[in-house]
XYZ file of C-alpha atoms in Angstrom:
679
model
C 0.291 -0.128 -0.243
C 1.516 3.290 -0.788
C 2.795 5.987 1.593
C 0.464 8.852 2.371
C 2.504 11.973 2.198
C 3.976 13.408 5.173
C 4.118 16.739 5.969
C 7.397 18.548 5.269
C 10.421 16.998 7.093
C 13.866 18.471 7.969
C 17.306 16.856 8.476
C 20.244 18.416 9.310
C 22.999 16.916 7.931
C 26.125 16.811 10.649
C 29.748 15.351 11.011
C 33.440 15.900 10.722
C 35.169 18.020 9.148
C 36.122 17.411 5.308
C 33.349 13.616 5.584
C 31.732 15.496 2.194
C 28.559 16.180 3.603
C 28.253 19.218 1.180
C 29.050 17.096 -1.749
C 26.380 14.823 0.161
C 24.158 17.432 0.270
C 24.567 18.142 -3.449
C 23.927 14.520 -4.333
C 20.416 14.414 -2.570
C 19.633 17.508 -4.433
C 20.644 15.579 -7.590
C 19.048 12.450 -6.592
C 15.654 14.514 -6.036
C 15.799 16.341 -8.927
C 16.472 19.486 -7.943
C 19.552 20.253 -9.770
C 20.439 19.045 -13.186
C 24.389 18.924 -12.818
C 25.969 18.362 -9.438
C 28.476 21.141 -7.940
C 31.767 20.697 -6.405
C 33.864 21.888 -3.382
C 36.702 22.647 -5.339
C 35.283 24.234 -8.349
C 33.238 26.636 -5.725
C 29.993 26.138 -7.264
C 27.904 24.273 -4.549
C 24.435 24.548 -3.307
C 25.585 24.618 0.275
C 29.076 26.654 1.495
C 28.077 29.159 -0.984
C 29.840 32.369 1.178
C 32.765 33.489 0.012
C 34.680 32.965 2.703
C 33.411 29.053 2.937
C 34.542 28.851 -1.126
C 37.986 30.571 -0.228
C 38.278 28.281 2.814
C 36.999 24.912 1.140
C 35.117 24.488 4.502
C 31.470 24.940 5.596
C 31.614 28.040 8.280
C 27.852 28.429 8.664
C 24.290 26.399 8.237
C 23.127 26.133 4.270
C 19.663 25.314 3.730
C 17.800 23.751 0.688
C 14.373 22.879 0.212
C 13.552 19.816 -2.131
C 10.478 16.873 -3.072
C 11.217 13.651 -3.063
C 8.291 11.115 -3.849
C 6.013 13.888 -3.769
C 7.056 14.949 -0.154
C 8.239 18.285 0.862
C 12.062 17.330 2.765
C 14.353 20.930 3.715
C 18.451 19.369 4.293
C 20.402 21.757 6.460
C 24.057 21.280 5.734
C 26.017 22.025 8.925
C 29.681 22.930 9.467
C 31.631 19.951 10.287
C 34.229 22.061 12.688
C 33.665 21.706 15.949
C 35.027 25.796 15.800
C 31.080 26.764 14.526
C 29.158 24.277 16.685
C 26.738 26.872 17.402
C 25.680 26.469 13.574
C 24.652 23.428 14.043
C 22.844 24.025 17.629
C 19.929 25.897 15.807
C 19.607 23.034 12.788
C 19.245 20.246 15.668
C 16.463 22.174 17.183
C 14.175 21.750 14.424
C 15.769 19.097 12.480
C 13.548 15.539 12.912
C 16.385 13.252 12.159
C 20.454 13.625 11.575
C 22.857 12.048 9.450
C 25.862 11.735 10.498
C 28.531 11.580 7.765
C 32.019 9.951 8.278
C 34.471 8.851 6.247
C 34.974 4.327 6.155
C 38.640 5.176 8.243
C 38.432 3.946 11.479
C 41.494 6.285 13.006
C 38.882 9.313 11.926
C 36.045 7.555 13.989
C 36.796 9.596 17.358
C 36.194 13.246 15.103
C 32.635 12.141 15.153
C 32.304 11.641 18.977
C 31.093 14.918 19.981
C 28.673 14.957 17.459
C 27.000 11.533 18.285
C 26.766 12.578 21.882
C 25.093 16.301 21.033
C 22.793 13.883 19.520
C 21.807 11.483 22.220
C 21.505 14.237 24.578
C 18.893 15.799 22.084
C 17.388 12.414 21.818
C 17.373 13.362 17.737
C 17.024 10.200 15.778
C 20.552 9.334 13.964
C 21.628 7.596 10.819
C 25.206 6.935 10.043
C 26.124 7.581 6.359
C 29.980 5.811 5.584
C 30.631 8.509 2.796
C 32.931 8.105 0.065
C 33.197 4.253 -0.189
C 34.686 4.605 -3.390
C 38.284 5.180 -1.756
C 40.883 2.887 -2.012
C 40.703 0.222 1.085
C 37.401 1.913 1.987
C 35.123 -1.557 1.609
C 37.755 -3.557 3.663
C 37.794 -0.637 6.893
C 33.736 -0.832 6.573
C 33.529 -2.876 9.776
C 36.719 -1.369 11.476
C 35.322 1.874 11.050
C 31.549 0.997 12.488
C 33.059 -0.793 15.866
C 35.158 2.470 16.350
C 32.548 4.887 15.698
C 30.180 2.268 18.314
C 32.921 2.400 21.032
C 32.053 6.123 21.086
C 27.948 6.068 21.058
C 25.552 5.389 23.933
C 23.254 3.528 22.010
C 23.708 0.411 19.261
C 24.869 1.370 16.211
C 22.758 -1.237 13.194
C 24.636 -1.810 10.306
C 22.263 -2.324 7.330
C 23.767 -2.673 4.027
C 26.947 -4.997 2.838
C 29.033 -3.657 0.726
C 29.638 -5.586 -3.251
C 33.169 -4.511 -4.732
C 35.066 -5.025 -7.955
C 38.798 -4.680 -6.433
C 38.490 -1.216 -4.862
C 35.543 -0.416 -6.765
C 32.268 0.023 -5.354
C 29.028 -1.452 -7.292
C 26.514 -1.947 -5.036
C 25.640 -2.943 -1.632
C 23.340 -6.185 -0.358
C 20.138 -5.028 1.832
C 20.500 -7.115 5.018
C 16.693 -7.026 5.927
C 15.454 -7.447 2.196
C 18.223 -9.807 1.902
C 19.162 -8.599 -1.915
C 21.870 -7.326 -3.624
C 21.641 -4.190 -5.531
C 24.118 -1.861 -8.130
C 24.589 1.790 -8.191
C 23.008 2.828 -11.665
C 23.945 6.649 -11.836
C 23.052 7.293 -15.084
C 19.527 5.786 -14.252
C 19.633 7.722 -10.945
C 18.259 4.158 -9.419
C 19.648 1.090 -8.459
C 19.157 -2.161 -10.266
C 18.903 -5.747 -8.789
C 21.183 -8.280 -9.066
C 22.637 -11.711 -7.523
C 24.187 -11.653 -4.181
C 27.565 -12.415 -5.428
C 28.424 -16.240 -4.114
C 31.982 -14.750 -2.844
C 30.286 -12.648 -0.205
C 27.709 -14.901 0.479
C 28.773 -16.025 3.995
C 29.794 -12.363 4.982
C 26.027 -11.664 3.842
C 24.803 -14.525 6.261
C 27.137 -13.086 9.596
C 26.099 -9.750 8.986
C 22.528 -9.894 8.883
C 22.756 -12.220 11.721
C 24.221 -9.484 13.715
C 21.514 -6.967 12.254
C 18.801 -9.302 13.292
C 20.141 -9.859 16.595
C 20.529 -5.878 17.457
C 16.543 -5.809 16.153
C 15.523 -8.608 18.024
C 16.737 -6.758 21.582
C 14.462 -4.226 20.650
C 11.139 -6.269 20.642
C 11.007 -9.127 23.706
C 8.499 -10.822 21.374
C 11.373 -10.897 18.261
C 13.206 -11.870 20.275
C 11.402 -14.801 21.532
C 11.144 -15.961 18.121
C 15.032 -15.404 17.246
C 15.617 -17.587 20.010
C 13.045 -19.910 18.580
C 15.015 -20.349 15.066
C 12.118 -18.688 13.626
C 12.619 -16.235 11.142
C 10.435 -12.479 12.069
C 8.265 -11.406 8.965
C 10.264 -9.164 6.849
C 6.797 -6.225 8.423
C 8.045 -7.110 11.510
C 12.124 -6.168 11.210
C 11.381 -3.027 8.846
C 8.595 -2.090 11.652
C 11.075 -2.459 14.348
C 13.554 -1.098 12.705
C 12.032 2.161 11.908
C 10.578 2.226 15.595
C 14.385 1.705 16.975
C 15.548 4.887 14.837
C 12.461 7.004 16.181
C 13.088 6.555 19.570
C 16.573 6.514 19.137
C 17.311 3.569 20.680
C 19.179 2.383 17.295
C 21.590 3.906 14.915
C 21.297 2.301 11.662
C 25.040 2.258 9.616
C 24.386 2.835 5.999
C 27.302 3.753 3.307
C 28.107 5.002 -0.167
C 29.368 7.996 -1.656
C 28.180 11.352 -2.144
C 30.071 12.425 -5.426
C 28.822 9.779 -6.986
C 25.693 9.060 -6.128
C 26.054 5.673 -4.925
C 23.674 4.427 -1.755
C 22.098 7.783 -1.473
C 18.631 6.478 -2.872
C 18.981 3.995 -0.118
C 19.253 6.795 2.056
C 16.637 8.662 1.022
C 13.983 5.574 1.146
C 15.073 5.227 4.805
C 14.739 8.584 5.709
C 11.293 8.765 3.966
C 9.726 5.395 5.623
C 11.833 6.142 8.926
C 12.356 9.481 9.880
C 9.450 11.123 12.737
C 7.012 13.453 11.761
C 7.260 17.248 12.686
C 4.797 16.641 15.389
C 6.845 14.219 17.209
C 9.866 16.650 16.851
C 7.580 19.122 18.792
C 6.755 16.337 22.015
C 10.588 15.742 21.769
C 11.472 19.747 22.531
C 8.566 20.475 24.560
C 6.482 22.721 22.614
C 3.532 22.983 23.117
C 1.417 25.618 20.311
C -1.279 27.494 22.100
C -3.470 29.388 19.813
C -4.022 29.235 15.752
C -0.158 30.167 15.070
C 3.843 29.212 16.121
C 6.852 29.115 14.380
C 10.702 29.389 15.866
C 13.300 31.278 14.632
C 16.093 28.708 14.740
C 18.751 31.123 12.499
C 19.493 34.862 11.780
C 21.358 36.701 8.984
C 22.179 39.888 7.641
C 22.209 38.803 4.222
C 23.712 41.556 1.690
C 20.777 43.476 -0.744
C 18.580 41.768 1.702
C 19.015 42.612 5.230
C 17.821 40.885 8.138
C 16.049 37.583 8.140
C 15.262 35.021 10.522
C 14.881 31.252 9.141
C 12.221 29.523 10.779
C 10.213 26.393 11.239
C 6.695 26.638 11.412
C 5.157 24.244 14.421
C 1.663 25.184 13.942
C -1.143 27.161 11.479
C -0.045 28.632 8.027
C 1.914 31.524 7.948
C 1.171 34.637 5.046
C 3.484 36.935 4.059
C 2.294 40.122 5.712
C 1.584 38.659 8.771
C 1.987 40.258 11.925
C 3.998 38.129 14.316
C 5.041 38.612 18.512
C 3.769 42.399 17.408
C 6.254 42.937 14.407
C 5.125 42.706 10.384
C 6.650 40.044 7.807
C 7.987 41.887 5.067
C 8.929 38.763 2.676
C 8.666 35.170 2.435
C 10.591 33.131 1.209
C 11.727 29.265 0.442
C 15.382 28.811 0.629
C 18.020 26.681 -1.682
C 21.443 27.801 -1.304
C 21.985 31.077 -2.079
C 18.956 31.407 -4.173
C 15.890 32.065 -2.449
C 12.130 31.373 -3.610
C 9.127 34.162 -2.937
C 5.971 32.306 -1.542
C 3.056 33.750 -0.424
C 2.686 31.434 2.356
C 4.476 28.546 4.784
C 2.677 25.532 6.216
C 3.096 23.916 9.082
C 6.513 21.639 9.337
C 8.216 23.806 6.566
C 11.608 26.268 6.951
C 11.082 29.189 5.501
C 12.929 32.880 5.930
C 10.986 35.862 7.215
C 12.386 39.080 6.072
C 12.987 42.422 7.844
C 11.673 41.729 11.581
C 14.474 43.583 13.213
C 13.432 43.269 17.194
C 13.292 39.498 16.374
C 16.272 37.455 17.847
C 17.410 33.672 17.515
C 15.531 31.348 19.985
C 12.345 33.036 19.868
C 8.739 31.829 19.395
C 6.342 33.735 17.208
C 2.738 33.350 17.082
C -0.226 36.084 16.318
C 0.165 37.662 19.584
C 2.295 40.932 20.371
C 4.813 39.065 22.955
C 7.342 36.921 21.541
C 6.534 33.041 22.932
C 8.593 31.513 25.236
C 10.508 27.953 23.285
C 13.557 25.881 24.660
C 16.322 27.043 22.936
C 20.256 25.575 23.929
C 21.987 28.195 25.301
C 25.063 29.141 23.414
C 28.412 27.303 24.774
C 31.025 29.297 26.584
C 33.424 30.732 24.077
C 37.338 30.073 24.986
C 39.639 32.274 22.583
C 39.520 36.551 22.763
C 40.707 38.999 20.274
C 40.870 42.575 21.391
C 39.132 44.396 17.887
C 39.211 48.176 16.835
C 38.817 49.803 13.846
C 41.717 49.929 11.529
C 40.814 52.894 10.248
C 40.074 55.940 11.733
C 37.052 57.005 12.327
C 35.597 53.566 12.210
C 34.348 52.713 15.413
C 31.115 53.756 15.308
C 30.300 51.734 11.978
C 32.419 48.832 13.471
C 30.217 48.657 16.798
C 26.720 48.198 14.293
C 29.281 45.890 12.004
C 29.859 43.917 15.590
C 25.748 43.980 16.856
C 24.740 42.380 13.353
C 27.605 39.689 14.053
C 26.903 39.019 17.172
C 22.865 38.335 15.905
C 24.225 35.932 13.342
C 26.505 33.826 15.809
C 25.579 33.335 19.613
C 28.928 31.574 20.096
C 30.271 35.089 19.810
C 30.247 37.364 22.615
C 31.647 40.550 23.034
C 33.035 41.935 26.306
C 33.892 46.269 26.691
C 36.264 46.229 29.218
C 36.107 49.553 30.714
C 39.615 49.165 32.533
C 41.562 48.828 29.279
C 39.650 50.635 27.202
C 39.404 47.372 24.430
C 36.524 45.599 22.663
C 37.367 42.246 23.449
C 35.139 39.151 20.869
C 35.426 35.923 22.165
C 34.849 33.310 20.053
C 35.388 29.324 19.726
C 38.781 29.509 18.438
C 41.262 30.859 15.765
C 39.601 30.196 12.688
C 36.101 31.467 14.294
C 37.382 34.662 14.810
C 39.721 34.937 12.261
C 36.256 34.355 10.213
C 34.606 37.180 12.535
C 36.991 39.681 10.965
C 36.943 38.584 7.246
C 33.582 38.726 7.577
C 33.761 42.131 9.028
C 35.500 43.345 5.992
C 33.788 41.449 3.001
C 30.091 41.850 4.290
C 30.173 45.056 5.868
C 33.023 46.471 4.969
C 34.690 47.762 7.943
C 38.556 46.728 8.115
C 39.446 45.768 11.392
C 42.916 45.455 13.362
C 43.456 42.355 16.068
C 45.662 41.443 18.664
C 45.698 39.191 22.294
C 43.867 41.292 24.901
C 45.742 42.506 28.156
C 45.298 40.116 30.761
C 43.543 41.741 34.029
C 47.003 42.060 36.295
C 46.116 43.433 39.949
C 48.430 44.557 42.744
C 48.782 44.155 46.206
C 51.150 44.651 49.065
C 53.251 42.365 51.069
C 54.454 44.625 54.352
C 52.393 46.741 56.571
C 53.665 50.663 56.766
C 51.993 53.735 58.547
C 52.637 56.604 55.976
C 51.584 60.497 56.159
C 50.620 62.177 53.186
C 50.555 66.194 52.948
C 49.539 68.701 50.547
C 50.459 71.929 51.381
C 50.616 75.118 48.693
C 50.057 79.342 49.271
C 50.159 80.568 46.383
C 48.130 84.269 47.139
C 44.576 83.911 48.488
C 43.525 81.292 49.504
C 45.986 77.882 49.897
C 45.903 74.380 49.822
C 45.950 72.309 52.728
C 45.573 68.813 53.755
C 47.203 66.269 55.579
C 46.575 62.433 56.697
C 48.096 59.807 58.188
C 47.356 56.283 57.275
C 47.992 52.974 58.558
C 48.241 50.361 55.672
C 48.442 46.342 55.758
C 47.341 43.584 53.272
C 44.090 41.667 53.686
C 43.114 37.810 52.394
C 42.371 37.447 48.805
C 39.248 38.870 48.231
C 39.148 41.196 50.981
C 38.934 43.986 48.373
C 40.156 47.542 49.482
C 38.662 48.673 53.228
C 38.906 51.888 54.208
C 39.033 52.725 58.451
C 38.139 55.657 59.804
C 39.581 56.155 63.070
C 39.864 59.806 63.601
C 39.315 60.801 67.241
C 39.263 64.745 68.912
C 38.450 66.092 64.952
C 42.176 66.472 63.830
C 40.179 65.621 60.403
C 37.177 67.058 60.326
C 34.313 64.667 59.955
C 33.189 66.759 56.376
C 36.584 65.967 55.248
C 36.878 62.061 55.556
C 35.044 60.994 52.191
C 37.771 63.149 50.485
C 40.249 61.203 51.876
C 38.629 57.684 50.698
C 37.940 59.106 47.523
C 41.603 59.994 46.903
C 42.642 57.275 48.510
C 40.126 54.612 46.383
C 41.058 56.806 42.915
C 45.136 55.935 43.143
C 44.380 52.244 44.064
C 43.017 52.256 40.496
C 46.295 52.197 39.462
C 48.757 51.681 41.985
C 53.043 51.498 42.158
C 52.968 48.900 39.587
C 50.690 50.148 36.851
C 47.737 48.063 37.562
C 44.575 48.246 40.148
C 45.792 47.799 43.603
C 42.878 44.880 45.877
C 43.171 43.341 49.027
C 44.659 46.156 51.212
C 43.222 47.787 54.267
C 43.637 51.379 54.755
C 43.336 53.066 58.510
C 43.104 56.790 58.497
C 44.347 57.328 62.150
C 45.476 60.876 62.328
C 46.188 64.395 60.090
C 45.810 68.009 60.537
C 44.254 70.933 58.673
C 43.534 74.569 58.242
C 40.673 76.707 59.102
C 41.003 78.429 55.890
C 43.155 76.492 53.323
C 41.619 73.129 53.998
C 39.544 71.673 51.479
C 37.903 68.603 49.704
C 40.650 68.508 47.241
C 43.092 69.408 49.536
C 42.317 66.300 51.168
C 41.728 64.363 47.839
C 45.376 65.237 46.742
C 46.972 64.764 50.539
C 45.608 60.821 50.174
C 46.626 60.195 47.187
C 50.539 61.520 48.171
C 50.079 59.683 51.015
C 48.998 56.095 49.078
C 51.797 56.690 46.689
C 54.586 56.941 48.976
C 53.111 54.184 51.272
C 52.261 51.629 48.959
C 55.999 51.968 47.511
C 57.215 51.061 51.625
C 55.216 48.444 51.493
C 56.613 45.279 48.682
C 54.055 45.329 46.448
C 53.836 42.772 44.663
C 51.837 41.684 40.998
C 49.086 39.303 41.255
C 47.719 37.159 37.913
C 44.407 35.968 37.494
C 44.236 32.307 37.643
C 41.698 29.885 35.970
C 39.801 26.999 36.493
C 39.847 24.777 33.428
C 37.978 21.661 33.104
C 38.969 19.724 29.578
C 37.011 17.318 28.159
C 38.930 14.087 26.340
C 39.028 11.004 24.740
C 40.656 9.024 27.320
C 43.286 7.923 25.151
C 44.491 11.392 25.500
C 44.525 11.950 28.982
C 47.747 11.817 29.625
C 48.505 14.048 26.757
C 46.498 16.457 28.494
C 48.203 16.464 31.444
C 51.254 17.238 29.955
C 50.170 19.522 28.174
C 48.841 21.759 31.312
C 51.681 20.997 33.530
C 54.073 22.548 30.203
C 52.368 25.315 30.780
C 54.091 28.271 33.256
C 52.375 27.586 36.399
C 49.896 25.092 35.122
C 49.096 22.954 37.906
C 46.719 19.683 37.456
C 43.788 19.061 40.140
C 42.642 15.646 39.128
C 40.636 13.527 36.382
C 37.650 11.900 36.058
C 35.419 10.225 33.775
C 33.165 12.617 31.973
C 29.586 11.821 32.812
C 27.226 9.948 29.924
C 29.741 10.569 27.324
C 31.289 6.921 26.551
C 35.634 6.868 26.637
C 35.799 10.225 27.924
C 37.780 11.890 31.037
C 37.566 15.313 32.044
C 40.946 16.417 33.629
C 40.612 19.878 36.141
C 43.561 22.100 36.212
C 44.725 25.448 37.208
C 46.179 27.475 34.854
C 47.142 31.447 34.410
C 44.952 33.615 32.089
C 48.205 34.485 30.241
C 48.573 30.624 29.523
C 45.631 30.509 27.967
C 45.422 31.877 24.276
C 46.847 28.943 22.809
C 45.514 25.788 25.261
C 42.333 25.415 22.986
C 44.236 25.466 19.618
C 46.686 22.482 21.965
C 43.669 20.562 22.523
C 42.286 20.202 19.703
C 45.993 19.790 17.665
C 46.327 16.664 19.976
C 42.645 15.048 19.544
C 41.877 15.530 16.254
C 40.123 18.650 16.653
C 37.629 16.849 19.046
C 38.757 18.067 23.000
C 37.215 20.977 24.575
C 37.338 22.720 27.460
C 35.261 25.309 30.082
C 36.943 27.805 32.236
C 35.961 30.138 35.332
C 38.130 32.500 37.042
C 39.535 31.009 40.453
C 41.853 33.327 42.585
C 44.550 35.915 41.988
C 47.973 34.428 42.804
C 51.336 36.185 43.361
C 54.154 36.606 40.521
C 57.516 37.312 41.252
C 60.837 37.191 39.143
C 61.979 37.973 35.413
C 58.352 37.501 34.574
C 56.457 40.079 37.113
C 59.504 42.107 35.985
C 58.519 42.064 32.192
C 54.895 42.340 32.771
C 55.479 45.496 35.095
C 58.178 47.161 32.228
C 55.384 46.341 29.491
C 52.628 47.910 31.344
C 54.764 51.410 32.077
C 55.903 51.857 28.303
C 51.807 51.523 27.735
C 51.269 53.943 29.925
C 53.828 56.140 28.743
C 52.647 56.372 25.389
């Protein structure tokens, strides 16, 4: 009986860098008949990765969307970047996707690169299928089983291989469908698979592989398991129904294979998705979305396109959305269906569809939109913590305002960027997920918003304190005709424990410093502490005002404020000032085979200290290494971790404490600070 056409469905294409996701999208669109000729990443003419920077780097830097039609049903594929630095670009797609295709290569040594993606999908309970790509490469078929076994070590759910390769030499000719027990050859010219006999040389291996598949299938259903144990063969309908339910429920991960560039296996992949991927109503339940009213759409990505302006990409969860509708109090100005860089203007969108809404300025990524006047709260993931900062400034004089506006748009497009305006150092600091991520921001500011940017490592927020006590007088006396200036204070200055800040104690008795001048004394003291004798803000000291004198005519607030500054300037020099550097606590998440490397990496940094390590909860074969590192040693940490772990290691961080720094390192920092202040 023919399958009733479903509502529009959405599939995220994810996977490690260089696994061939964009080529797979190209092949899927060709198989669906949406394009007549496939583009190439090398030639820079693909539907996905169409931005100038993506084509220059030959890597994805943002999610690309293409809606097509397969066997009378609407399918939207979202091609997501593979680099972990652009992970925010698959956070949104995973919110709105009904299922995901994880694209990998037939190389067990690269399987670890898929581990964070597998974990992200498992955590969100997203149905997922693994597609082993580039199976036309030499030794790919021979490496298939080892690759599946290696991936299984990183997956929290069983992997179920549903195809067996048919090869001639190193050439992949087709596959055996292990459920059907039928063999097919690829036929790119007809865009279909041709039924053939199972080659005799692989029949025994096919039997073994099918038995492994059946054991996994029957493990999902007690009735089928009883049949298997009784050597009773389940019907094909029972097998397919159980496979489909296991996939939809996320209890198994089907494994298919093929070659995106040559269309091998893509028809089979599309049919599995068509028959087994869940409907959008099930996706809403998974995401705890309960629509109220007659219309609900969710923004999962925001872009600022040249010549078009701001667009919000939404998935419609309920109701029909018409152009010129009013959502959350804002009128929709343009409704478009997406196909890479091309957009097709449409009059309305239906439930399940992905569409782009034009010029809704107040609306941002994550917002739920209804016909009501306010934004609807819908669960949306928090962006990851950024790990690397650049200090940005406009390269050309007079473009700071222009840069601020451009950075604002950048932050709207990618929530994993974070802007910090450091008032102390007068720096505009942009935080990102790595060096490529930040350099991509710099390139986009120039190419997209015509703002050339200079960048450098931001200054470290050093502090200073004292190690000794002292008593110090501060006296300001000046006579220049008419009223003069007179202020006289005596301080007891002491070091305090870390975190106590600056404490001012008023111990004046007998009115030797009149009460009305004491606030000025405290103000002068604190004002000097903004930049102590080493050039940095002073912390953790106690300053006791215990004596002083005044003049009936010449004393004033300004005179006592100046006297306090003089007392602090001279007194702190006597108290053995010492530099303090910020120490961060970092948690490095890393595959356990690389744990020792991470520990050596930490201790290889100045003042790096290992606190311990343990298994990472709910992450098979991963560890977490806890450590202390000076903030000044953090700039290259993410680069080093990723270089040692094929790009998958990551860390989180938080400020922990200030620590004394002396010796040559401190001298260099203080000297550099003095030169900067002189300039």
